[in-house]
């Protein structure tokens, strides 16, 4: 039995995050469409075009020693040759440490993401990625609406 479009899109989405975790820029490059792509990393402006988008991933990979994605709330919707994936990226990452050969402190972050895919003759390719940070309440903010 051949896989459904939804399963193929899920596989393409997983491959995107696995390429990031492995720091595999070549693999990541093959997952994107050749033209008209866009990307918004949390806190960044919109990046347009293959050159700008792939440069951003090269920069992130060069400055990230370790990254792991735990995806939750993954929802896939396929309409014709377009697919939409929404998910929560539970990210654990670490940058270079002060001491050579050691990993810097690990940082956890929550990002909600929208990944748009298009069907091509080579399978499903990423058309657009948009990540937005999830702001968490800090102590003292949860009672803001209550009268003092």
mmCIF file of N, CA and C in Angstrom:
data_model
loop_
_atom_site.group_PDB
_atom_site.id
_atom_site.type_symbol
_atom_site.label_atom_id
_atom_site.label_comp_id
_atom_site.label_asym_id
_atom_site.label_seq_id
_atom_site.Cartn_x
_atom_site.Cartn_y
_atom_site.Cartn_z
ATOM 1 N N UNK A 1 0.846 -1.186 0.000
ATOM 2 C CA UNK A 1 0.000 0.000 0.000
ATOM 3 C C UNK A 1 0.888 1.244 0.000
ATOM 4 N N UNK A 2 0.617 2.168 -0.902
ATOM 5 C CA UNK A 2 1.466 3.371 -0.967
ATOM 6 C C UNK A 2 1.041 4.382 0.095
ATOM 7 N N UNK A 3 2.016 5.171 0.548
ATOM 8 C CA UNK A 3 1.709 6.141 1.609
ATOM 9 C C UNK A 3 0.765 7.237 1.096
ATOM 10 N N UNK A 4 -0.022 7.785 2.009
ATOM 11 C CA UNK A 4 -0.936 8.868 1.652
ATOM 12 C C UNK A 4 -0.151 10.179 1.546
ATOM 13 N N UNK A 5 -0.769 11.185 0.930
ATOM 14 C CA UNK A 5 -0.136 12.501 0.849
ATOM 15 C C UNK A 5 0.189 13.027 2.254
ATOM 16 N N UNK A 6 -0.726 12.817 3.180
ATOM 17 C CA UNK A 6 -0.498 13.288 4.553
ATOM 18 C C UNK A 6 0.754 12.633 5.135
ATOM 19 N N UNK A 7 0.912 11.333 4.927
ATOM 20 C CA UNK A 7 2.094 10.624 5.434
ATOM 21 C C UNK A 7 3.371 11.124 4.763
ATOM 22 N N UNK A 8 3.303 11.393 3.457
ATOM 23 C CA UNK A 8 4.482 11.892 2.741
ATOM 24 C C UNK A 8 4.873 13.287 3.218
ATOM 25 N N UNK A 9 3.886 14.119 3.497
ATOM 26 C CA UNK A 9 4.163 15.466 4.015
ATOM 27 C C UNK A 9 4.758 15.371 5.422
ATOM 28 N N UNK A 10 4.200 14.500 6.255
ATOM 29 C CA UNK A 10 4.758 14.297 7.600
ATOM 30 C C UNK A 10 6.220 13.863 7.515
ATOM 31 N N UNK A 11 6.521 12.976 6.568
ATOM 32 C CA UNK A 11 7.890 12.497 6.379
ATOM 33 C C UNK A 11 8.810 13.639 5.939
ATOM 34 N N UNK A 12 8.343 14.491 5.021
ATOM 35 C CA UNK A 12 9.132 15.641 4.567
ATOM 36 C C UNK A 12 9.357 16.635 5.706
ATOM 37 N N UNK A 13 8.334 16.827 6.533
ATOM 38 C CA UNK A 13 8.450 17.734 7.673
ATOM 39 C C UNK A 13 9.472 17.201 8.677
ATOM 40 N N UNK A 14 9.410 15.900 8.951
ATOM 41 C CA UNK A 14 10.367 15.267 9.870
ATOM 42 C C UNK A 14 11.788 15.372 9.323
ATOM 43 N N UNK A 15 11.951 15.174 8.006
ATOM 44 C CA UNK A 15 13.278 15.257 7.378
ATOM 45 C C UNK A 15 13.880 16.651 7.556
ATOM 46 N N UNK A 16 13.041 17.679 7.498
ATOM 47 C CA UNK A 16 13.483 19.064 7.696
ATOM 48 C C UNK A 16 14.109 19.233 9.087
ATOM 49 N N UNK A 17 13.417 18.762 10.109
ATOM 50 C CA UNK A 17 13.926 18.912 11.479
ATOM 51 C C UNK A 17 15.131 18.007 11.735
ATOM 52 N N UNK A 18 15.136 16.815 11.141
ATOM 53 C CA UNK A 18 16.289 15.919 11.304
ATOM 54 C C UNK A 18 17.540 16.508 10.662
ATOM 55 N N UNK A 19 17.387 17.146 9.497
ATOM 56 C CA UNK A 19 18.540 17.782 8.845
ATOM 57 C C UNK A 19 19.100 18.898 9.727
ATOM 58 N N UNK A 20 18.209 19.644 10.382
ATOM 59 C CA UNK A 20 18.664 20.704 11.299
ATOM 60 C C UNK A 20 19.415 20.096 12.481
ATOM 61 N N UNK A 21 18.841 19.048 13.074
ATOM 62 C CA UNK A 21 19.480 18.413 14.235
ATOM 63 C C UNK A 21 20.865 17.880 13.885
ATOM 64 N N UNK A 22 21.005 17.335 12.690
ATOM 65 C CA UNK A 22 22.278 16.730 12.281
ATOM 66 C C UNK A 22 23.241 17.752 11.683
ATOM 67 N N UNK A 23 22.782 19.001 11.534
ATOM 68 C CA UNK A 23 23.636 20.020 10.935
ATOM 69 C C UNK A 23 23.976 19.689 9.488
ATOM 70 N N UNK A 24 23.053 19.020 8.793
ATOM 71 C CA UNK A 24 23.282 18.564 7.425
ATOM 72 C C UNK A 24 22.745 19.603 6.435
ATOM 73 N N UNK A 25 23.577 20.584 6.117
ATOM 74 C CA UNK A 25 23.172 21.677 5.246
ATOM 75 C C UNK A 25 22.821 21.188 3.845
ATOM 76 N N UNK A 26 23.579 20.221 3.328
ATOM 77 C CA UNK A 26 23.305 19.694 1.981
ATOM 78 C C UNK A 26 21.906 19.079 1.920
ATOM 79 N N UNK A 27 21.587 18.265 2.912
ATOM 80 C CA UNK A 27 20.262 17.638 2.962
ATOM 81 C C UNK A 27 19.177 18.708 3.110
ATOM 82 N N UNK A 28 19.401 19.656 4.003
ATOM 83 C CA UNK A 28 18.432 20.726 4.217
ATOM 84 C C UNK A 28 18.165 21.468 2.901
ATOM 85 N N UNK A 29 19.199 21.719 2.134
ATOM 86 C CA UNK A 29 19.075 22.444 0.869
ATOM 87 C C UNK A 29 18.178 21.709 -0.122
ATOM 88 N N UNK A 30 18.220 20.371 -0.095
ATOM 89 C CA UNK A 30 17.412 19.596 -1.046
ATOM 90 C C UNK A 30 15.931 19.584 -0.676
ATOM 91 N N UNK A 31 15.611 19.971 0.556
ATOM 92 C CA UNK A 31 14.230 19.899 1.029
ATOM 93 C C UNK A 31 13.393 21.111 0.623
ATOM 94 N N UNK A 32 14.055 22.190 0.182
ATOM 95 C CA UNK A 32 13.376 23.431 -0.184
ATOM 96 C C UNK A 32 13.109 23.488 -1.686
ATOM 97 N N UNK A 33 12.045 24.198 -2.061
ATOM 98 C CA UNK A 33 11.795 24.486 -3.471
ATOM 99 C C UNK A 33 12.953 25.309 -4.020
ATOM 100 N N UNK A 34 13.082 25.347 -5.327
ATOM 101 C CA UNK A 34 14.172 26.091 -5.953
ATOM 102 C C UNK A 34 13.938 27.599 -6.004
ATOM 103 N N UNK A 35 12.673 28.022 -5.980
ATOM 104 C CA UNK A 35 12.415 29.457 -6.118
ATOM 105 C C UNK A 35 11.203 29.876 -5.301
ATOM 106 N N UNK A 36 11.055 31.178 -5.140
ATOM 107 C CA UNK A 36 9.903 31.776 -4.453
ATOM 108 C C UNK A 36 9.692 31.265 -3.026
ATOM 109 N N UNK A 37 10.773 30.960 -2.318
ATOM 110 C CA UNK A 37 10.616 30.479 -0.946
ATOM 111 C C UNK A 37 10.742 31.641 0.035
ATOM 112 N N UNK A 38 10.220 31.422 1.237
ATOM 113 C CA UNK A 38 10.344 32.433 2.290
ATOM 114 C C UNK A 38 10.498 31.749 3.636
ATOM 115 N N UNK A 39 11.065 32.511 4.577
ATOM 116 C CA UNK A 39 11.318 31.964 5.908
ATOM 117 C C UNK A 39 11.300 33.094 6.921
ATOM 118 N N UNK A 40 10.676 32.828 8.062
ATOM 119 C CA UNK A 40 10.739 33.761 9.195
ATOM 120 C C UNK A 40 11.195 32.963 10.404
ATOM 121 N N UNK A 41 12.425 33.235 10.852
ATOM 122 C CA UNK A 41 12.911 32.653 12.099
ATOM 123 C C UNK A 41 12.403 33.546 13.233
ATOM 124 N N UNK A 42 12.210 32.999 14.434
ATOM 125 C CA UNK A 42 11.728 33.816 15.548
ATOM 126 C C UNK A 42 12.596 35.064 15.738
ATOM 127 N N UNK A 43 11.960 36.233 15.691
ATOM 128 C CA UNK A 43 12.664 37.489 15.914
ATOM 129 C C UNK A 43 13.390 38.046 14.696
ATOM 130 N N UNK A 44 13.342 37.357 13.563
ATOM 131 C CA UNK A 44 14.027 37.797 12.353
ATOM 132 C C UNK A 44 13.023 38.450 11.402
ATOM 133 N N UNK A 45 13.507 39.251 10.460
ATOM 134 C CA UNK A 45 12.631 39.758 9.401
ATOM 135 C C UNK A 45 12.343 38.639 8.400
ATOM 136 N N UNK A 46 11.419 38.881 7.488
ATOM 137 C CA UNK A 46 11.107 37.898 6.449
ATOM 138 C C UNK A 46 12.312 37.742 5.522
ATOM 139 N N UNK A 47 12.703 36.507 5.287
ATOM 140 C CA UNK A 47 13.773 36.200 4.333
ATOM 141 C C UNK A 47 13.117 35.632 3.082
ATOM 142 N N UNK A 48 13.514 36.140 1.919
ATOM 143 C CA UNK A 48 12.906 35.703 0.662
ATOM 144 C C UNK A 48 13.961 35.234 -0.311
ATOM 145 N N UNK A 49 13.638 34.187 -1.049
ATOM 146 C CA UNK A 49 14.542 33.658 -2.063
ATOM 147 C C UNK A 49 15.467 32.604 -1.494
ATOM 148 N N UNK A 50 15.861 31.702 -2.349
ATOM 149 C CA UNK A 50 16.683 30.556 -1.945
ATOM 150 C C UNK A 50 18.006 30.980 -1.310
ATOM 151 N N UNK A 51 18.677 31.971 -1.897
ATOM 152 C CA UNK A 51 19.966 32.413 -1.365
ATOM 153 C C UNK A 51 19.863 32.913 0.065
ATOM 154 N N UNK A 52 18.927 33.842 0.322
ATOM 155 C CA UNK A 52 18.756 34.411 1.665
ATOM 156 C C UNK A 52 18.347 33.352 2.678
ATOM 157 N N UNK A 53 17.389 32.521 2.300
ATOM 158 C CA UNK A 53 16.874 31.507 3.227
ATOM 159 C C UNK A 53 17.963 30.505 3.585
ATOM 160 N N UNK A 54 18.659 29.966 2.587
ATOM 161 C CA UNK A 54 19.684 28.956 2.875
ATOM 162 C C UNK A 54 20.877 29.558 3.613
ATOM 163 N N UNK A 55 21.221 30.818 3.324
ATOM 164 C CA UNK A 55 22.293 31.480 4.094
ATOM 165 C C UNK A 55 21.934 31.551 5.574
ATOM 166 N N UNK A 56 20.653 31.814 5.870
ATOM 167 C CA UNK A 56 20.236 31.904 7.271
ATOM 168 C C UNK A 56 20.438 30.573 7.985
ATOM 169 N N UNK A 57 20.131 29.466 7.297
ATOM 170 C CA UNK A 57 20.319 28.147 7.921
ATOM 171 C C UNK A 57 21.800 27.825 8.087
ATOM 172 N N UNK A 58 22.616 28.227 7.120
ATOM 173 C CA UNK A 58 24.069 28.019 7.249
ATOM 174 C C UNK A 58 24.588 28.766 8.470
ATOM 175 N N UNK A 59 24.111 29.990 8.669
ATOM 176 C CA UNK A 59 24.524 30.804 9.817
ATOM 177 C C UNK A 59 24.071 30.169 11.133
ATOM 178 N N UNK A 60 22.835 29.728 11.179
ATOM 179 C CA UNK A 60 22.320 29.083 12.400
ATOM 180 C C UNK A 60 23.114 27.822 12.709
ATOM 181 N N UNK A 61 23.359 27.005 11.682
ATOM 182 C CA UNK A 61 24.104 25.760 11.902
ATOM 183 C C UNK A 61 25.539 26.030 12.351
ATOM 184 N N UNK A 62 26.146 27.073 11.816
ATOM 185 C CA UNK A 62 27.529 27.398 12.185
ATOM 186 C C UNK A 62 27.641 27.869 13.632
ATOM 187 N N UNK A 63 26.545 28.402 14.180
ATOM 188 C CA UNK A 63 26.581 28.960 15.528
ATOM 189 C C UNK A 63 25.818 28.129 16.552
ATOM 190 N N UNK A 64 25.433 26.927 16.172
ATOM 191 C CA UNK A 64 24.701 26.050 17.079
ATOM 192 C C UNK A 64 25.441 24.721 17.162
ATOM 193 N N UNK A 65 25.993 24.442 18.324
ATOM 194 C CA UNK A 65 26.722 23.191 18.519
ATOM 195 C C UNK A 65 25.775 22.003 18.642
ATOM 196 N N UNK A 66 24.601 22.255 19.244
ATOM 197 C CA UNK A 66 23.661 21.170 19.511
ATOM 198 C C UNK A 66 22.257 21.720 19.389
ATOM 199 N N UNK A 67 21.384 20.982 18.696
ATOM 200 C CA UNK A 67 19.968 21.351 18.663
ATOM 201 C C UNK A 67 19.139 20.087 18.512
ATOM 202 N N UNK A 68 18.052 20.036 19.267
ATOM 203 C CA UNK A 68 17.135 18.909 19.185
ATOM 204 C C UNK A 68 15.713 19.445 19.218
ATOM 205 N N UNK A 69 14.879 18.928 18.332
ATOM 206 C CA UNK A 69 13.482 19.340 18.238
ATOM 207 C C UNK A 69 12.591 18.211 18.714
ATOM 208 N N UNK A 70 11.688 18.525 19.630
ATOM 209 C CA UNK A 70 10.626 17.606 20.024
ATOM 210 C C UNK A 70 9.343 18.249 19.511
ATOM 211 N N UNK A 71 8.767 17.676 18.451
ATOM 212 C CA UNK A 71 7.579 18.272 17.849
ATOM 213 C C UNK A 71 6.318 17.759 18.521
ATOM 214 N N UNK A 72 5.433 18.693 18.880
ATOM 215 C CA UNK A 72 4.137 18.333 19.448
ATOM 216 C C UNK A 72 3.050 19.090 18.677
ATOM 217 N N UNK A 73 1.824 18.686 18.879
ATOM 218 C CA UNK A 73 0.660 19.335 18.250
ATOM 219 C C UNK A 73 0.796 19.409 16.730
ATOM 220 N N UNK A 74 1.364 18.371 16.111
ATOM 221 C CA UNK A 74 1.575 18.379 14.658
ATOM 222 C C UNK A 74 0.236 18.134 13.954
ATOM 223 N N UNK A 75 -0.120 19.074 13.082
ATOM 224 C CA UNK A 75 -1.344 18.937 12.290
ATOM 225 C C UNK A 75 -0.984 19.146 10.824
ATOM 226 N N UNK A 76 -1.460 18.244 9.968
ATOM 227 C CA UNK A 76 -1.168 18.295 8.539
ATOM 228 C C UNK A 76 -2.478 18.431 7.771
ATOM 229 N N UNK A 77 -2.497 19.371 6.835
ATOM 230 C CA UNK A 77 -3.648 19.553 5.966
ATOM 231 C C UNK A 77 -3.146 19.603 4.531
ATOM 232 N N UNK A 78 -3.703 18.751 3.665
ATOM 233 C CA UNK A 78 -3.288 18.699 2.264
ATOM 234 C C UNK A 78 -4.478 19.072 1.392
ATOM 235 N N UNK A 79 -4.275 20.048 0.508
ATOM 236 C CA UNK A 79 -5.290 20.433 -0.461
ATOM 237 C C UNK A 79 -4.594 20.507 -1.818
ATOM 238 N N UNK A 80 -4.904 19.566 -2.680
ATOM 239 C CA UNK A 80 -4.282 19.536 -4.003
ATOM 240 C C UNK A 80 -2.774 19.355 -3.884
ATOM 241 N N UNK A 81 -2.026 20.288 -4.458
ATOM 242 C CA UNK A 81 -0.563 20.208 -4.461
ATOM 243 C C UNK A 81 0.086 21.069 -3.392
ATOM 244 N N UNK A 82 -0.714 21.493 -2.399
ATOM 245 C CA UNK A 82 -0.198 22.320 -1.304
ATOM 246 C C UNK A 82 -0.522 21.649 0.030
ATOM 247 N N UNK A 83 0.417 21.726 0.952
ATOM 248 C CA UNK A 83 0.196 21.148 2.282
ATOM 249 C C UNK A 83 0.620 22.157 3.342
ATOM 250 N N UNK A 84 -0.116 22.160 4.427
ATOM 251 C CA UNK A 84 0.152 23.047 5.554
ATOM 252 C C UNK A 84 0.408 22.183 6.787
ATOM 253 N N UNK A 85 1.532 22.435 7.449
ATOM 254 C CA UNK A 85 1.846 21.735 8.692
ATOM 255 C C UNK A 85 2.000 22.782 9.786
ATOM 256 N N UNK A 86 1.259 22.614 10.867
ATOM 257 C CA UNK A 86 1.473 23.447 12.047
ATOM 258 C C UNK A 86 1.959 22.541 13.162
ATOM 259 N N UNK A 87 2.853 23.069 13.986
ATOM 260 C CA UNK A 87 3.385 22.272 15.086
ATOM 261 C C UNK A 87 4.014 23.180 16.133
ATOM 262 N N UNK A 88 4.274 22.595 17.280
ATOM 263 C CA UNK A 88 5.041 23.279 18.320
ATOM 264 C C UNK A 88 6.417 22.647 18.349
ATOM 265 N N UNK A 89 7.436 23.486 18.185
ATOM 266 C CA UNK A 89 8.826 23.040 18.263
ATOM 267 C C UNK A 89 9.290 23.221 19.705
ATOM 268 N N UNK A 90 9.490 22.121 20.407
ATOM 269 C CA UNK A 90 10.073 22.171 21.743
ATOM 270 C C UNK A 90 11.571 21.981 21.512
ATOM 271 N N UNK A 91 12.330 23.076 21.591
ATOM 272 C CA UNK A 91 13.727 23.083 21.158
ATOM 273 C C UNK A 91 14.669 23.065 22.356
ATOM 274 N N UNK A 92 15.650 22.197 22.274
ATOM 275 C CA UNK A 92 16.742 22.172 23.242
ATOM 276 C C UNK A 92 18.009 22.448 22.441
ATOM 277 N N UNK A 93 18.710 23.527 22.791
ATOM 278 C CA UNK A 93 19.896 23.874 22.002
ATOM 279 C C UNK A 93 21.016 24.389 22.890
ATOM 280 N N UNK A 94 22.218 24.337 22.323
ATOM 281 C CA UNK A 94 23.397 24.835 23.018
ATOM 282 C C UNK A 94 24.386 25.386 22.021
ATOM 283 N N UNK A 95 25.000 26.481 22.360
ATOM 284 C CA UNK A 95 26.004 27.091 21.493
ATOM 285 C C UNK A 95 27.394 26.754 21.966
ATOM 286 N N UNK A 96 28.388 27.291 21.285
ATOM 287 C CA UNK A 96 29.775 27.037 21.684
ATOM 288 C C UNK A 96 30.040 27.543 23.102
ATOM 289 N N UNK A 97 30.850 26.805 23.831
ATOM 290 C CA UNK A 97 31.198 27.195 25.205
ATOM 291 C C UNK A 97 32.455 28.047 25.188
ATOM 292 N N UNK A 98 32.772 28.619 26.355
ATOM 293 C CA UNK A 98 33.991 29.399 26.509
ATOM 294 C C UNK A 98 35.220 28.519 26.312
ATOM 295 N N UNK A 99 35.150 27.301 26.851
ATOM 296 C CA UNK A 99 36.273 26.370 26.759
ATOM 297 C C UNK A 99 36.165 25.560 25.479
ATOM 298 N N UNK A 100 37.247 25.471 24.750
ATOM 299 C CA UNK A 100 37.248 24.706 23.501
ATOM 300 C C UNK A 100 36.880 23.250 23.770
ATOM 301 N N UNK A 101 36.075 22.682 22.877
ATOM 302 C CA UNK A 101 35.716 21.275 22.995
ATOM 303 C C UNK A 101 34.567 21.000 23.945
ATOM 304 N N UNK A 102 34.015 22.053 24.553
ATOM 305 C CA UNK A 102 32.897 21.846 25.465
ATOM 306 C C UNK A 102 31.645 22.499 24.907
ATOM 307 N N UNK A 103 30.506 22.011 25.347
ATOM 308 C CA UNK A 103 29.230 22.550 24.907
ATOM 309 C C UNK A 103 28.783 23.632 25.884
ATOM 310 N N UNK A 104 28.246 24.708 25.341
ATOM 311 C CA UNK A 104 27.718 25.777 26.187
ATOM 312 C C UNK A 104 26.465 25.313 26.903
ATOM 313 N N UNK A 105 25.890 26.169 27.743
ATOM 314 C CA UNK A 105 24.684 25.778 28.480
ATOM 315 C C UNK A 105 23.532 25.473 27.516
ATOM 316 N N UNK A 106 22.761 24.441 27.846
ATOM 317 C CA UNK A 106 21.604 24.097 27.034
ATOM 318 C C UNK A 106 20.443 25.025 27.378
ATOM 319 N N UNK A 107 19.713 25.425 26.346
ATOM 320 C CA UNK A 107 18.596 26.343 26.518
ATOM 321 C C UNK A 107 17.354 25.716 25.908
ATOM 322 N N UNK A 108 16.250 25.780 26.632
ATOM 323 C CA UNK A 108 14.980 25.296 26.104
ATOM 324 C C UNK A 108 14.169 26.451 25.556
ATOM 325 N N UNK A 109 13.445 26.198 24.492
ATOM 326 C CA UNK A 109 12.650 27.257 23.873
ATOM 327 C C UNK A 109 11.424 26.629 23.228
ATOM 328 N N UNK A 110 10.305 27.343 23.272
ATOM 329 C CA UNK A 110 9.086 26.909 22.605
ATOM 330 C C UNK A 110 8.834 27.822 21.418
ATOM 331 N N UNK A 111 8.628 27.225 20.248
ATOM 332 C CA UNK A 111 8.330 27.979 19.036
ATOM 333 C C UNK A 111 7.150 27.298 18.352
ATOM 334 N N UNK A 112 6.156 28.096 17.923
ATOM 335 C CA UNK A 112 5.099 27.529 17.098
ATOM 336 C C UNK A 112 5.498 27.771 15.653
ATOM 337 N N UNK A 113 5.304 26.764 14.819
ATOM 338 C CA UNK A 113 5.767 26.864 13.437
ATOM 339 C C UNK A 113 4.664 26.504 12.458
ATOM 340 N N UNK A 114 4.738 27.152 11.303
ATOM 341 C CA UNK A 114 3.904 26.823 10.164
ATOM 342 C C UNK A 114 4.848 26.511 9.014
ATOM 343 N N UNK A 115 4.726 25.330 8.468
ATOM 344 C CA UNK A 115 5.533 24.909 7.321
ATOM 345 C C UNK A 115 4.596 24.637 6.158
ATOM 346 N N UNK A 116 4.857 25.295 5.032
ATOM 347 C CA UNK A 116 4.030 25.114 3.850
ATOM 348 C C UNK A 116 4.853 24.336 2.824
ATOM 349 N N UNK A 117 4.247 23.285 2.274
ATOM 350 C CA UNK A 117 4.915 22.418 1.301
ATOM 351 C C UNK A 117 4.167 22.472 -0.027
ATOM 352 N N UNK A 118 4.910 22.259 -1.113
ATOM 353 C CA UNK A 118 4.311 22.098 -2.441
ATOM 354 C C UNK A 118 4.757 20.770 -3.024
ATOM 355 N N UNK A 119 3.830 20.120 -3.718
ATOM 356 C CA UNK A 119 4.147 18.863 -4.376
ATOM 357 C C UNK A 119 4.964 19.169 -5.631
ATOM 358 N N UNK A 120 6.063 18.443 -5.833
ATOM 359 C CA UNK A 120 6.882 18.580 -7.038
ATOM 360 C C UNK A 120 7.084 17.180 -7.621
ATOM 361 N N UNK A 121 7.737 17.118 -8.754
ATOM 362 C CA UNK A 121 8.039 15.806 -9.338
ATOM 363 C C UNK A 121 9.039 15.039 -8.470
ATOM 364 N N UNK A 122 9.753 15.755 -7.583
ATOM 365 C CA UNK A 122 10.710 15.129 -6.654
ATOM 366 C C UNK A 122 10.132 14.951 -5.253
ATOM 367 N N UNK A 123 8.828 15.038 -5.116
ATOM 368 C CA UNK A 123 8.197 14.892 -3.803
ATOM 369 C C UNK A 123 7.817 16.239 -3.210
ATOM 370 N N UNK A 124 7.451 16.233 -1.952
ATOM 371 C CA UNK A 124 7.004 17.438 -1.259
ATOM 372 C C UNK A 124 8.209 18.276 -0.844
ATOM 373 N N UNK A 125 8.188 19.566 -1.197
ATOM 374 C CA UNK A 125 9.292 20.485 -0.884
ATOM 375 C C UNK A 125 8.760 21.662 -0.070
ATOM 376 N N UNK A 126 9.620 22.199 0.789
ATOM 377 C CA UNK A 126 9.226 23.331 1.637
ATOM 378 C C UNK A 126 9.134 24.599 0.784
ATOM 379 N N UNK A 127 8.013 25.279 0.931
ATOM 380 C CA UNK A 127 7.769 26.538 0.239
ATOM 381 C C UNK A 127 8.008 27.686 1.213
ATOM 382 N N UNK A 128 7.564 27.495 2.459
ATOM 383 C CA UNK A 128 7.715 28.553 3.453
ATOM 384 C C UNK A 128 7.759 27.953 4.857
ATOM 385 N N UNK A 129 8.586 28.553 5.701
ATOM 386 C CA UNK A 129 8.665 28.188 7.121
ATOM 387 C C UNK A 129 8.499 29.471 7.910
ATOM 388 N N UNK A 130 7.632 29.444 8.920
ATOM 389 C CA UNK A 130 7.463 30.605 9.790
ATOM 390 C C UNK A 130 7.448 30.121 11.234
ATOM 391 N N UNK A 131 8.413 30.596 12.019
ATOM 392 C CA UNK A 131 8.493 30.237 13.428
ATOM 393 C C UNK A 131 8.262 31.458 14.290
ATOM 394 N N UNK A 132 7.442 31.303 15.312
ATOM 395 C CA UNK A 132 7.139 32.412 16.219
ATOM 396 C C UNK A 132 7.336 31.937 17.657
ATOM 397 N N UNK A 133 8.059 32.719 18.471
ATOM 398 C CA UNK A 133 8.289 32.273 19.846
ATOM 399 C C UNK A 133 6.990 32.268 20.649
ATOM 400 N N UNK A 134 6.894 31.321 21.565
ATOM 401 C CA UNK A 134 5.774 31.277 22.490
ATOM 402 C C UNK A 134 6.238 31.994 23.748
ATOM 403 N N UNK A 135 5.568 33.069 24.074
ATOM 404 C CA UNK A 135 5.948 33.840 25.254
ATOM 405 C C UNK A 135 5.345 33.171 26.481
ATOM 406 N N UNK A 136 6.190 32.935 27.471
ATOM 407 C CA UNK A 136 5.709 32.296 28.694
ATOM 408 C C UNK A 136 5.635 33.345 29.794
ATOM 409 N N UNK A 137 4.682 33.147 30.698
ATOM 410 C CA UNK A 137 4.548 34.079 31.819
ATOM 411 C C UNK A 137 5.711 33.889 32.772
ATOM 412 N N UNK A 138 6.193 34.994 33.287
ATOM 413 C CA UNK A 138 7.223 34.903 34.321
ATOM 414 C C UNK A 138 6.573 35.207 35.653
ATOM 415 N N UNK A 139 7.245 34.865 36.716
ATOM 416 C CA UNK A 139 6.667 35.068 38.041
ATOM 417 C C UNK A 139 6.284 36.525 38.230
ATOM 418 N N UNK A 140 5.106 36.745 38.855
ATOM 419 C CA UNK A 140 4.664 38.098 39.118
ATOM 420 C C UNK A 140 3.757 38.642 38.026
ATOM 421 N N UNK A 141 3.778 38.050 36.847
ATOM 422 C CA UNK A 141 2.932 38.553 35.765
ATOM 423 C C UNK A 141 1.560 37.903 35.755
ATOM 424 N N UNK A 142 1.436 36.726 36.376
ATOM 425 C CA UNK A 142 0.183 36.007 36.245
ATOM 426 C C UNK A 142 -0.981 36.701 36.939
ATOM 427 N N UNK A 143 -0.725 37.586 37.903
ATOM 428 C CA UNK A 143 -1.797 38.265 38.615
ATOM 429 C C UNK A 143 -2.028 39.688 38.115
ATOM 430 N N UNK A 144 -1.538 40.006 36.907
ATOM 431 C CA UNK A 144 -1.648 41.364 36.386
ATOM 432 C C UNK A 144 -3.076 41.871 36.327
ATOM 433 N N UNK A 145 -4.019 40.973 35.997
ATOM 434 C CA UNK A 145 -5.405 41.422 35.836
ATOM 435 C C UNK A 145 -6.170 41.522 37.147
ATOM 436 N N UNK A 146 -5.615 40.982 38.229
ATOM 437 C CA UNK A 146 -6.341 41.059 39.490
ATOM 438 C C UNK A 146 -6.087 42.403 40.175
ATOM 439 N N UNK A 147 -7.101 42.893 40.854
ATOM 440 C CA UNK A 147 -6.933 44.179 41.544
ATOM 441 C C UNK A 147 -5.888 44.076 42.645
ATOM 442 N N UNK A 148 -5.153 45.139 42.855
ATOM 443 C CA UNK A 148 -4.090 45.132 43.877
ATOM 444 C C UNK A 148 -4.665 45.460 45.221
#
